[in-house]
Tab-separated table of C-alpha atoms in Angstrom:
chain	number	residue	atom	x	y	z
A	158	MET	CA	17.614	-18.141	-29.502
A	159	THR	CA	16.030	-16.108	-26.433
A	160	THR	CA	18.167	-16.162	-23.514
A	161	TYR	CA	17.655	-12.580	-21.665
A	162	ALA	CA	20.790	-12.999	-20.982
A	163	GLU	CA	21.749	-9.386	-21.691
A	164	GLY	CA	20.330	-5.969	-23.354
A	165	GLN	CA	17.026	-7.964	-24.034
A	166	THR	CA	13.759	-6.997	-21.074
A	167	ALA	CA	10.449	-8.273	-19.756
A	168	VAL	CA	7.521	-6.572	-20.133
A	169	ARG	CA	7.039	-5.633	-16.311
A	170	MET	CA	4.286	-6.770	-14.437
A	171	PRO	CA	1.995	-4.554	-12.863
A	172	LEU	CA	2.118	-4.171	-9.282
A	173	LEU	CA	-1.318	-6.212	-8.181
A	174	ASN	CA	0.294	-8.787	-10.232
A	175	LYS	CA	3.150	-8.742	-8.600
A	176	MET	CA	1.661	-8.424	-5.065
A	177	LEU	CA	-0.289	-11.622	-6.303
A	178	PHE	CA	2.930	-13.521	-7.281
A	179	SER	CA	4.533	-13.204	-3.598
A	180	ALA	CA	1.705	-13.897	-1.855
A	181	ASP	CA	2.183	-16.895	-2.218
A	182	HIS	CA	5.059	-16.714	0.127
A	183	ILE	CA	1.817	-16.421	3.004
A	184	GLY	CA	0.501	-19.969	2.719
A	185	LEU	CA	4.274	-21.520	1.199
A	186	GLN	CA	6.376	-20.311	4.779
A	187	ALA	CA	2.609	-20.737	7.397
A	188	MET	CA	2.257	-24.699	6.188
A	189	ASN	CA	7.071	-25.076	6.081
A	190	TYR	CA	6.593	-22.834	9.899
A	191	PHE	CA	4.161	-24.572	11.199
A	192	ARG	CA	5.321	-28.381	10.590
A	193	GLN	CA	9.222	-27.446	10.850
A	194	GLN	CA	8.307	-25.624	14.438
A	195	TRP	CA	6.114	-29.065	15.728
A	196	VAL	CA	6.808	-32.021	14.117
A	197	LEU	CA	9.659	-33.179	16.227
A	198	PHE	CA	8.109	-32.180	19.028
A	199	PHE	CA	4.339	-33.827	17.722
A	200	LEU	CA	6.020	-37.367	17.254
A	201	ALA	CA	8.495	-37.114	20.135
A	202	PRO	CA	7.060	-34.192	22.783
A	203	PRO	CA	8.743	-34.298	26.293
A	204	ALA	CA	7.758	-37.063	29.016
A	205	ILE	CA	5.860	-34.649	30.955
A	206	GLU	CA	3.537	-33.858	28.037
A	207	GLY	CA	2.199	-37.181	27.036
A	208	LEU	CA	3.962	-40.812	24.644
A	209	SER	CA	5.684	-40.415	22.677
A	210	ARG	CA	3.790	-41.324	18.633
A	211	VAL	CA	7.228	-43.320	17.331
A	212	PRO	CA	8.973	-45.794	19.130
A	213	ASP	CA	12.184	-46.487	20.985
A	214	VAL	CA	14.808	-48.818	19.114
A	215	SER	CA	16.479	-51.445	20.415
A	216	LEU	CA	19.531	-52.416	18.422
A	217	PRO	CA	21.827	-54.758	19.868
A	218	GLY	CA	24.169	-52.694	21.637
A	219	LEU	CA	22.156	-50.186	20.608
A	220	GLU	CA	19.298	-47.924	22.032
A	221	ILE	CA	17.789	-45.028	20.467
A	222	ASP	CA	15.661	-42.990	21.681
A	223	ALA	CA	12.185	-41.970	19.681
A	224	ARG	CA	12.707	-38.261	19.794
A	225	VAL	CA	16.188	-39.373	18.033
A	226	PHE	CA	14.358	-42.293	16.397
A	227	ALA	CA	12.360	-38.711	14.919
A	228	GLY	CA	14.790	-36.150	14.424
A	229	VAL	CA	16.632	-38.627	12.173
A	230	MET	CA	12.359	-39.873	10.374
A	231	ILE	CA	12.491	-36.187	9.888
A	232	PHE	CA	17.043	-36.242	8.223
A	233	SER	CA	16.369	-39.029	6.415
A	234	GLY	CA	13.183	-38.046	3.910
A	235	ARG	CA	14.669	-34.598	4.066
A	236	PHE	CA	18.384	-36.509	2.919
A	237	ILE	CA	16.869	-38.002	0.023
A	238	ASP	CA	14.256	-35.771	-0.563
A	239	ALA	CA	17.554	-33.241	-1.668
A	240	PHE	CA	18.446	-35.536	-4.529
A	241	THR	CA	15.360	-34.790	-6.691
A	242	ASP	CA	16.134	-30.999	-6.069
A	243	PRO	CA	18.562	-30.820	-9.002
A	244	LEU	CA	17.020	-33.384	-11.342
A	245	ILE	CA	13.377	-31.516	-11.334
A	246	GLY	CA	15.372	-28.011	-11.434
A	247	TRP	CA	17.285	-29.013	-14.485
A	248	TRP	CA	14.350	-31.449	-16.251
A	249	SER	CA	12.388	-27.826	-15.645
A	250	ASP	CA	14.995	-25.865	-17.563
A	251	ARG	CA	15.064	-28.195	-19.971
A	252	THR	CA	11.034	-28.030	-19.913
A	253	ARG	CA	9.007	-27.074	-23.625
A	254	SER	CA	5.536	-26.237	-23.593
A	255	ARG	CA	3.196	-23.586	-25.531
A	256	TRP	CA	3.109	-22.672	-21.006
A	257	GLY	CA	6.692	-21.587	-20.962
A	258	ARG	CA	9.139	-23.827	-19.055
A	259	ARG	CA	7.844	-23.906	-15.024
A	260	ILE	CA	3.794	-23.252	-15.348
A	261	PRO	CA	3.440	-27.381	-16.394
A	262	PHE	CA	5.481	-27.774	-12.829
A	263	ILE	CA	3.269	-25.056	-10.560
A	264	MET	CA	-0.320	-26.689	-12.243
A	265	PHE	CA	0.010	-30.342	-11.913
A	266	SER	CA	1.882	-30.725	-9.065
A	267	THR	CA	0.231	-28.177	-6.434
A	268	PRO	CA	-2.503	-30.600	-5.399
A	269	PHE	CA	-0.236	-33.093	-4.426
A	270	TYR	CA	1.473	-30.951	-2.519
A	271	ALA	CA	-1.094	-29.521	-0.403
A	272	VAL	CA	-2.444	-33.127	0.009
A	273	PHE	CA	1.012	-34.680	1.411
A	274	GLY	CA	1.517	-31.610	3.590
A	275	ALA	CA	-1.980	-32.408	5.100
A	276	LEU	CA	-1.246	-36.164	5.634
A	277	VAL	CA	1.452	-35.339	7.214
A	278	TRP	CA	0.225	-35.056	10.781
A	279	MET	CA	-2.686	-37.686	10.347
A	280	LEU	CA	-0.905	-40.699	11.743
A	281	PRO	CA	-2.518	-43.555	11.867
A	282	THR	CA	-2.634	-44.655	14.948
A	283	GLU	CA	-2.767	-42.596	18.615
A	284	GLY	CA	0.391	-43.906	20.731
A	285	SER	CA	3.880	-45.391	20.061
A	286	SER	CA	4.153	-46.740	17.120
A	287	TRP	CA	6.181	-48.357	14.126
A	288	TRP	CA	3.243	-48.349	11.287
A	289	ASN	CA	3.263	-44.538	12.656
A	290	ALA	CA	6.885	-44.332	11.580
A	291	LEU	CA	6.476	-46.046	8.271
A	292	TYR	CA	3.615	-43.751	7.232
A	293	PHE	CA	5.128	-40.220	8.605
A	294	VAL	CA	8.137	-41.053	6.416
A	295	LEU	CA	6.197	-41.859	3.211
A	296	MET	CA	3.508	-39.221	3.575
A	297	LEU	CA	6.765	-36.217	4.143
A	298	GLU	CA	9.185	-38.052	1.166
A	299	LEU	CA	5.599	-37.373	-1.155
A	300	PHE	CA	5.344	-33.870	0.351
A	301	PHE	CA	9.013	-33.140	-0.212
A	302	THR	CA	9.184	-33.847	-3.987
A	303	ALA	CA	5.231	-32.350	-5.096
A	304	ALA	CA	6.933	-28.766	-3.021
A	305	THR	CA	10.266	-29.146	-4.950
A	306	MET	CA	8.271	-29.440	-8.336
A	307	SER	CA	5.246	-26.319	-7.644
A	308	SER	CA	7.785	-24.368	-5.211
A	309	GLY	CA	10.763	-25.119	-7.350
A	310	ALA	CA	9.494	-23.634	-11.438
A	311	LEU	CA	7.630	-20.751	-9.071
A	312	GLU	CA	11.053	-20.063	-7.762
A	313	ALA	CA	12.937	-20.189	-11.379
A	314	LEU	CA	9.854	-17.217	-12.383
A	315	VAL	CA	11.881	-14.498	-10.208
A	316	PRO	CA	14.512	-13.977	-12.213
A	317	GLU	CA	12.446	-14.407	-15.793
A	318	LEU	CA	10.217	-12.019	-14.664
A	319	THR	CA	12.614	-9.444	-12.826
A	320	ARG	CA	15.077	-7.443	-15.484
A	321	THR	CA	16.345	-4.605	-13.703
A	322	ALA	CA	17.497	-4.759	-10.359
A	323	ARG	CA	14.691	-1.454	-9.056
A	324	ASP	CA	12.387	-4.352	-10.278
A	325	ARG	CA	13.909	-7.618	-8.923
A	326	MET	CA	13.916	-5.584	-5.544
A	327	SER	CA	10.461	-4.670	-5.491
A	328	VAL	CA	9.215	-7.889	-5.712
A	329	ILE	CA	12.116	-9.139	-3.393
A	330	SER	CA	10.652	-6.848	-1.118
A	331	LEU	CA	7.299	-8.069	-1.849
A	332	ILE	CA	7.788	-11.519	-1.675
A	333	PHE	CA	9.949	-11.335	2.189
A	334	LEU	CA	6.939	-9.156	3.455
A	335	PHE	CA	4.074	-11.988	2.586
A	336	ALA	CA	7.376	-14.428	3.829
A	337	VAL	CA	7.138	-12.970	7.436
A	338	ALA	CA	2.892	-12.541	7.113
A	339	GLY	CA	3.374	-16.333	6.357
A	340	ALA	CA	5.994	-17.507	9.049
A	341	GLY	CA	3.167	-14.785	11.578
A	342	LEU	CA	0.788	-17.031	10.758
A	343	GLY	CA	3.079	-20.063	10.986
A	344	LEU	CA	4.047	-19.869	13.900
A	345	VAL	CA	2.467	-17.174	16.296
A	346	ALA	CA	-1.556	-18.450	15.123
A	347	GLY	CA	-0.378	-22.001	14.401
A	348	GLY	CA	0.783	-22.717	18.245
A	349	PHE	CA	-3.050	-21.016	19.140
A	350	ILE	CA	-4.861	-22.791	16.503
A	351	LYS	CA	-2.719	-25.911	17.863
A	352	ASP	CA	-3.703	-25.986	21.434
A	353	ALA	CA	-7.216	-25.537	20.421
A	354	PHE	CA	-8.172	-28.334	17.579
A	355	GLY	CA	-4.802	-30.139	17.902
A	356	PHE	CA	-2.059	-30.963	14.556
A	357	GLN	CA	-4.508	-32.635	12.391
A	358	ILE	CA	-6.595	-29.745	11.648
A	359	THR	CA	-3.995	-27.036	11.451
A	360	GLY	CA	-1.919	-29.005	9.669
A	361	ALA	CA	-5.089	-29.499	7.332
A	362	PHE	CA	-5.909	-26.136	7.317
A	363	PHE	CA	-2.175	-24.357	6.557
A	364	ALA	CA	-2.480	-27.049	3.606
A	365	ALA	CA	-5.396	-25.567	1.924
A	366	LEU	CA	-3.796	-21.962	2.477
A	367	ALA	CA	-0.942	-22.695	0.665
A	368	LEU	CA	-2.985	-24.601	-2.547
A	369	VAL	CA	-4.882	-21.298	-2.007
A	370	PHE	CA	-2.368	-19.521	-1.922
A	371	ARG	CA	-0.420	-20.940	-5.199
A	372	TYR	CA	-2.995	-21.237	-7.704
A	373	LEU	CA	-3.252	-17.685	-6.837
A	374	SER	CA	0.390	-16.596	-7.812
A	375	LEU	CA	0.060	-19.426	-10.453
A	376	ARG	CA	-2.976	-16.540	-12.241
A	377	ALA	CA	-0.784	-13.526	-11.453
A	378	VAL	CA	1.657	-14.460	-13.728
A	379	TRP	CA	-0.142	-16.578	-16.163
A	380	ASN	CA	0.045	-13.603	-18.758
A	381	HIS	CA	3.655	-12.462	-17.742
A	382	ALA	CA	5.546	-15.302	-17.658
A	383	PRO	CA	8.036	-15.927	-20.655
A	384	ARG	CA	7.056	-18.573	-23.230
A	385	GLU	CA	9.881	-18.028	-25.512
A	386	ILE	CA	12.895	-18.172	-23.796
A	387	THR	CA	14.874	-21.205	-25.423
A	388	PRO	CA	14.992	-24.572	-23.207
A	389	ALA	CA	18.589	-25.439	-22.301
A	390	THR	CA	20.284	-28.130	-23.579
A	391	VAL	CA	23.087	-28.541	-21.226
A	392	PRO	CA	23.096	-32.356	-20.534
A	393	PHE	CA	22.400	-32.655	-16.920
A	394	TRP	CA	25.997	-34.233	-15.024
A	395	ARG	CA	27.400	-31.202	-16.795
A	396	GLY	CA	25.055	-28.562	-16.486
A	397	LEU	CA	25.504	-29.935	-12.193
A	398	LYS	CA	29.449	-29.507	-12.886
A	399	ASP	CA	28.412	-26.078	-14.398
A	400	THR	CA	26.930	-24.603	-11.717
A	401	LEU	CA	28.994	-25.622	-9.122
A	402	ARG	CA	31.708	-24.307	-10.470
A	403	ASN	CA	30.277	-20.537	-10.405
A	404	SER	CA	32.955	-19.010	-8.336
A	405	GLN	CA	29.585	-16.618	-7.359
A	406	PHE	CA	27.896	-18.995	-6.031
A	407	ILE	CA	30.038	-21.350	-4.467
A	408	ALA	CA	31.390	-18.001	-2.096
A	409	PHE	CA	27.018	-17.380	-1.505
A	410	LEU	CA	25.844	-21.525	-1.123
A	411	PRO	CA	27.580	-22.091	2.263
A	412	THR	CA	26.037	-19.372	4.134
A	413	PHE	CA	22.218	-19.516	3.161
A	414	VAL	CA	22.569	-23.394	3.648
A	415	MET	CA	24.487	-23.132	7.354
A	416	PHE	CA	21.893	-19.926	8.253
A	417	THR	CA	18.996	-22.025	7.609
A	418	THR	CA	19.868	-25.390	9.794
A	419	GLY	CA	20.824	-22.880	12.489
A	420	VAL	CA	17.290	-21.235	12.643
A	421	GLY	CA	15.992	-24.289	11.991
A	422	ILE	CA	18.280	-25.562	14.784
A	423	LEU	CA	15.699	-22.906	16.812
A	424	GLN	CA	12.403	-23.055	15.041
A	425	GLY	CA	12.406	-26.526	16.546
A	426	TRP	CA	14.627	-25.499	20.192
A	427	VAL	CA	11.018	-23.083	20.862
A	428	PRO	CA	8.554	-25.284	22.502
A	429	PHE	CA	11.023	-27.519	24.508
A	430	PHE	CA	12.510	-23.586	25.632
A	431	ALA	CA	8.994	-22.635	26.841
A	432	VAL	CA	8.533	-26.543	28.545
A	433	GLY	CA	11.939	-27.006	29.632
A	434	LEU	CA	13.433	-23.047	30.673
A	435	LEU	CA	10.028	-21.068	30.804
A	436	GLY	CA	8.474	-23.718	32.946
A	437	ALA	CA	5.017	-23.253	30.907
A	438	GLU	CA	1.409	-25.337	30.227
A	439	LYS	CA	0.343	-24.167	27.204
A	440	GLU	CA	3.196	-24.326	24.239
A	441	GLY	CA	1.322	-23.976	21.681
A	442	ALA	CA	1.086	-20.161	23.379
A	443	ILE	CA	4.160	-19.105	24.618
A	444	ALA	CA	5.535	-20.371	21.177
A	445	SER	CA	3.450	-18.340	20.027
A	446	ILE	CA	3.983	-15.406	22.062
A	447	ILE	CA	8.260	-15.900	21.644
A	448	SER	CA	8.325	-16.268	17.478
A	449	MET	CA	5.514	-12.513	17.679
A	450	VAL	CA	8.466	-11.265	19.082
A	451	VAL	CA	10.972	-12.669	16.785
A	452	ILE	CA	9.214	-12.115	13.754
A	453	ALA	CA	8.514	-8.184	15.383
A	454	GLY	CA	12.615	-7.642	14.982
A	455	VAL	CA	12.653	-8.835	11.583
A	456	VAL	CA	9.595	-6.808	10.594
A	457	VAL	CA	11.465	-3.688	11.671
A	458	SER	CA	15.317	-3.551	10.534
A	459	GLY	CA	12.978	-5.506	7.362
A	460	ILE	CA	11.697	-2.152	7.099
A	461	LEU	CA	15.384	-0.307	7.379
A	462	PHE	CA	17.500	-3.049	4.667
A	463	TRP	CA	14.407	-2.077	2.255
A	464	VAL	CA	14.822	1.149	2.717
A	465	LEU	CA	18.378	1.540	2.691
A	466	LEU	CA	18.071	-1.011	-0.916
A	467	ASN	CA	15.151	1.204	-2.488
A	468	GLY	CA	15.205	4.652	-1.415
A	469	PHE	CA	12.085	5.995	-0.236
A	470	GLU	CA	10.985	10.005	-1.403
A	471	PHE	CA	9.570	11.745	1.083
A	472	SER	CA	7.289	14.314	-0.216
A	473	LYS	CA	4.898	16.678	2.479
A	474	ARG	CA	2.021	14.056	1.118
A	475	ARG	CA	3.522	10.676	1.738
A	476	ALA	CA	5.221	11.484	4.686
A	477	LEU	CA	2.486	12.553	6.166
A	478	LEU	CA	0.276	9.156	5.014
A	479	LEU	CA	3.111	7.682	6.918
A	480	PHE	CA	2.997	8.823	9.972
A	481	ILE	CA	-0.734	8.629	9.867
A	482	PHE	CA	-1.143	4.482	8.955
A	483	GLY	CA	2.734	3.384	10.042
A	484	GLY	CA	3.133	5.324	13.602
A	485	ILE	CA	5.672	7.457	14.689
A	486	ILE	CA	7.934	3.691	14.776
A	487	ILE	CA	7.785	2.760	11.130
A	488	PHE	CA	8.120	6.865	10.957
A	489	ALA	CA	11.243	6.839	12.059
A	490	ILE	CA	12.715	4.360	10.459
A	491	ILE	CA	11.973	4.879	7.199
A	492	PHE	CA	13.247	8.535	7.698
A	493	VAL	CA	16.553	7.247	9.693
A	494	GLY	CA	17.153	4.921	6.968
A	495	SER	CA	16.449	7.056	3.344
A	496	ILE	CA	19.276	9.684	5.539
A	497	LEU	CA	20.985	6.667	5.195
A	498	GLN	CA	20.537	5.431	2.010
A	499	LYS	CA	21.467	8.921	0.332
A	500	ARG	CA	24.222	8.915	2.910
A	501	PHE	CA	25.620	5.997	1.777
A	502	LYS	CA	25.281	3.322	-1.312
A	503	PHE	CA	24.474	-0.060	0.373
A	504	SER	CA	24.310	-2.545	-1.914
A	505	LYS	CA	22.560	-6.434	-0.760
A	506	ARG	CA	26.215	-8.138	-0.328
A	507	GLN	CA	27.027	-5.739	2.622
A	508	ILE	CA	23.754	-6.053	4.483
A	509	TYR	CA	23.773	-9.627	3.802
A	510	GLY	CA	26.897	-10.150	5.277
A	511	GLY	CA	26.692	-7.527	8.028
A	512	CYS	CA	23.893	-9.557	8.857
A	513	LEU	CA	24.606	-13.048	9.409
A	514	VAL	CA	27.502	-11.950	11.331
A	515	GLY	CA	24.800	-10.297	13.250
A	516	SER	CA	22.904	-13.098	13.743
A	517	GLY	CA	25.736	-14.820	14.573
A	518	LEU	CA	27.005	-13.048	17.811
A	519	LEU	CA	23.189	-12.558	18.712
A	520	PHE	CA	22.134	-16.326	18.889
A	521	PRO	CA	24.501	-17.253	21.452
A	522	LEU	CA	22.928	-14.397	23.801
A	523	ILE	CA	19.058	-16.281	23.696
A	524	GLY	CA	20.815	-19.651	25.851
A	525	LEU	CA	21.570	-17.148	28.164
A	526	VAL	CA	17.871	-16.037	30.089
A	527	GLY	CA	18.053	-16.601	33.358
A	528	LEU	CA	21.578	-16.949	33.716
A	529	ALA	CA	22.063	-13.747	35.366
A	530	ALA	CA	19.189	-13.156	37.016
A	531	THR	CA	16.091	-15.416	38.101
A	532	GLY	CA	13.462	-13.276	37.828
A	533	GLY	CA	11.444	-12.833	34.507
A	534	LEU	CA	12.314	-15.416	32.336
A	535	MET	CA	9.917	-14.375	30.137
A	536	ALA	CA	10.901	-10.864	29.222
A	537	GLN	CA	14.314	-11.546	29.681
A	538	GLY	CA	13.612	-14.373	26.102
A	539	LEU	CA	11.392	-11.357	24.655
A	540	ILE	CA	13.935	-9.052	24.602
A	541	ILE	CA	17.103	-10.873	23.458
A	542	MET	CA	14.718	-12.813	21.114
A	543	PHE	CA	13.462	-9.369	19.695
A	544	ILE	CA	16.855	-8.320	19.733
A	545	ALA	CA	17.951	-11.810	17.246
A	546	GLY	CA	15.297	-11.313	14.797
A	547	MET	CA	16.510	-8.125	14.240
A	548	PRO	CA	19.594	-9.446	11.556
A	549	MET	CA	17.793	-12.594	10.856
A	550	ALA	CA	15.462	-9.663	7.660
A	551	ALA	CA	18.046	-9.185	5.573
A	552	VAL	CA	19.153	-12.943	5.698
A	553	PHE	CA	15.572	-13.479	4.526
A	554	LEU	CA	15.372	-10.984	2.505
A	555	LEU	CA	18.213	-11.293	0.647
A	556	PRO	CA	18.583	-14.619	-1.031
A	557	LYS	CA	16.466	-14.528	-3.815
A	558	GLY	CA	17.391	-11.519	-5.562
A	559	LEU	CA	21.518	-13.032	-4.745
A	560	THR	CA	20.278	-16.063	-6.200
A	561	ALA	CA	18.368	-14.387	-9.092
A	562	ASP	CA	21.916	-12.408	-9.869
A	563	ILE	CA	23.794	-15.143	-9.654
A	564	ALA	CA	22.394	-16.794	-12.868
A	565	ASP	CA	21.882	-13.490	-14.393
A	566	TYR	CA	25.809	-13.500	-14.025
A	567	ASP	CA	26.100	-17.357	-15.369
A	568	ALA	CA	23.861	-16.606	-18.425
A	569	LEU	CA	26.604	-14.281	-19.625
A	570	VAL	CA	28.724	-16.414	-19.140
A	571	ARG	CA	27.137	-18.807	-20.696
A	572	GLY	CA	25.000	-18.066	-23.352
A	573	GLU	CA	21.244	-19.696	-21.844
A	574	ARG	CA	19.346	-19.695	-19.211
A	575	ARG	CA	19.609	-22.177	-16.306
A	576	GLU	CA	17.318	-20.461	-13.406
A	577	ALA	CA	16.228	-23.900	-11.770
A	578	MET	CA	19.174	-25.256	-11.675
A	579	PHE	CA	20.510	-23.137	-9.084
A	580	TYR	CA	17.561	-22.825	-7.538
A	581	ALA	CA	17.554	-26.621	-7.348
A	582	THR	CA	21.043	-26.936	-6.446
A	583	GLN	CA	21.088	-23.990	-3.610
A	584	ASN	CA	17.584	-26.467	-2.413
A	585	PHE	CA	19.527	-29.541	-2.399
A	586	PHE	CA	22.182	-28.158	-0.281
A	587	GLU	CA	20.137	-26.746	1.719
A	588	LYS	CA	17.971	-29.899	2.158
A	589	VAL	CA	20.431	-31.423	3.132
A	590	THR	CA	21.903	-29.527	5.663
A	591	TYR	CA	18.683	-28.582	6.947
A	592	ALA	CA	17.747	-32.495	7.583
A	593	LEU	CA	20.260	-32.077	10.173
A	594	PRO	CA	18.660	-29.575	12.927
A	595	PRO	CA	15.609	-31.787	14.065
A	596	LEU	CA	18.486	-34.256	14.425
A	597	LEU	CA	20.769	-32.149	15.651
A	598	LEU	CA	18.314	-30.433	18.557
A	599	SER	CA	17.293	-33.686	19.704
A	600	LEU	CA	20.894	-35.042	19.865
A	601	VAL	CA	22.198	-31.654	22.219
A	602	LEU	CA	18.524	-32.113	23.852
A	603	GLN	CA	20.071	-35.216	25.378
A	604	LEU	CA	22.322	-33.321	27.676
A	605	GLY	CA	19.020	-32.027	29.467
A	606	ASP	CA	15.173	-30.473	28.802
A	607	SER	CA	13.675	-29.992	31.975
A	608	PRO	CA	13.487	-27.636	34.846
A	609	GLU	CA	15.725	-29.255	36.575
A	610	ASN	CA	18.595	-29.906	34.121
A	611	PRO	CA	18.479	-27.519	30.848
A	612	LEU	CA	22.120	-27.725	28.977
A	613	GLY	CA	20.960	-28.962	26.153
A	614	ILE	CA	17.945	-26.275	25.961
A	615	ARG	CA	21.185	-23.698	27.174
A	616	LEU	CA	23.293	-24.819	24.784
A	617	ALA	CA	20.767	-25.219	20.593
A	618	PRO	CA	21.301	-21.776	20.202
A	619	LEU	CA	24.887	-21.959	21.026
A	620	LEU	CA	24.903	-24.512	17.991
A	621	ALA	CA	22.600	-22.129	15.769
A	622	GLY	CA	25.137	-19.196	16.087
A	623	GLY	CA	28.158	-21.755	15.670
A	624	LEU	CA	27.070	-22.860	12.564
A	625	VAL	CA	25.457	-19.187	10.688
A	626	LEU	CA	29.332	-17.797	11.687
A	627	ALA	CA	31.355	-21.077	9.897
A	628	GLY	CA	29.160	-20.740	6.533
A	629	LEU	CA	30.590	-17.126	6.571
A	630	ALA	CA	33.887	-18.679	4.981
A	631	LEU	CA	33.763	-18.691	1.481
A	632	TRP	CA	31.317	-15.744	1.744
A	633	PRO	CA	35.134	-12.673	1.724
A	634	ARG	CA	34.685	-13.917	-2.097
A	635	TYR	CA	31.322	-13.107	-3.112
A	636	LYS	CA	31.940	-9.449	-5.130
A	637	LEU	CA	28.093	-9.008	-8.063
A	638	PRO	CA	26.844	-5.779	-8.061
A	639	ASP	CA	22.921	-5.475	-7.466
A	640	THR	CA	23.044	-4.609	-11.481
A	641	ILE	CA	24.363	-7.641	-13.712
A	642	ASN	CA	25.371	-6.890	-16.991
A	643	ARG	CA	28.489	-6.869	-18.891
A	644	GLU	CA	29.928	-3.115	-17.821
A	645	THR	CA	28.908	-3.750	-14.178
A	646	VAL	CA	30.529	-8.089	-13.701
A	647	THR	CA	33.429	-6.105	-15.747
A	648	ALA	CA	34.544	-3.999	-12.870
A	649	ALA	CA	33.687	-6.142	-10.412
A	650	GLY	CA	36.463	-8.271	-11.346
A	651	LEU	CA	34.636	-10.942	-12.805
A	652	VAL	CA	35.204	-10.988	-16.617
A	653	PRO	CA	32.410	-13.233	-18.064
A	654	ALA	CA	34.581	-14.395	-21.000
A	655	ARG	CA	32.678	-16.876	-23.402
């Protein structure tokens, strides 16, 4: 039986194939980040922007504001979708085909993923309407289901394609870089495109981009994805129970889902911050500038974390090329990072945990813009957002690698590979909690979302930071080393008895 549990290797992919595989995150993240930042604003903008596209809800003894109703709609779509993840992951792990376990899911669900991703923005009527609400929930649910089948299978290929710690970190680092590029497209370019062409064209553009990059990624791994791994045989409920009994998975999971929930609140908060606190007339352009600064902070520190984890050998030629093409700042970051990496040994666990603490402490500072000094609000906001973006890099960079390590550890313990089940269970809890940001944000903004009363706008970052810190409760129990084999796992005190 071929499980890659230990002692077996897979052929390493060429660098070009790794890059094309990782480049899927350009389209994926561009579409996701644009939707996450703008969907609540799209459905229920501030009063000064125009009418809501969904109605207020009047029930006996209860009046629900249109924005809160929009938050409930988005929450419902995410919450229902979350329950499909473990089922689809279990199905993928058990699939037997001449293309292997993952490729059929990617091949056949990707067109639906793109089509429904575009249709989410194409509501049937103008203005406030119940038809808009029903249509939006249906299209959102169909999109989430297709995305789970396509993206979940592609995600589960990461541990199957990377069999050494160094090889895995190279792919994870490439995914991070392309994900940042995709976030830049969705958050930065998305605001400008939205201002110029509207939500519908922008949504369709990002959906088409996601389709193209997904098939490029599939082509890159077509000849490298393992076909011979024996499908998992464990029944669904037992597989889910075994996944939730994995001590390292349970220690990691809350950190990830609570961080993404906090970041989700901040993503949806940016347009309201631009209008309600900065008084911007073109909220798309201002939101794009703010997002650009956050991404800059992520990129700067992301390069440093990559060097700390992978190392960088300086030769005269490499130093000269880096200085010419990277500039003084990038050169200095890599130079300092290589000195630190040689002197200290940083693990994924140390960097990830430290940056979670940093994010939890820095997020609340964003809401303090303008309290100490009323002038230069834009400059204050950009400086704080840049600093807050720096620790976020590690939390964007490392989770895929940590989950792959956990799947390897599980294979040592149980003797069969169940990558998709781990990613799917992670996605289940992520979606259940990540369904909350629009709803939580809509409730917090009830306390004030205008220049005259910005209390809700100021409190939202405090809520985001508190959620990140709460997610750290079990993190000290995570003990996995960067290289997973019987010897290293035993040395960490996690004896993989079978």
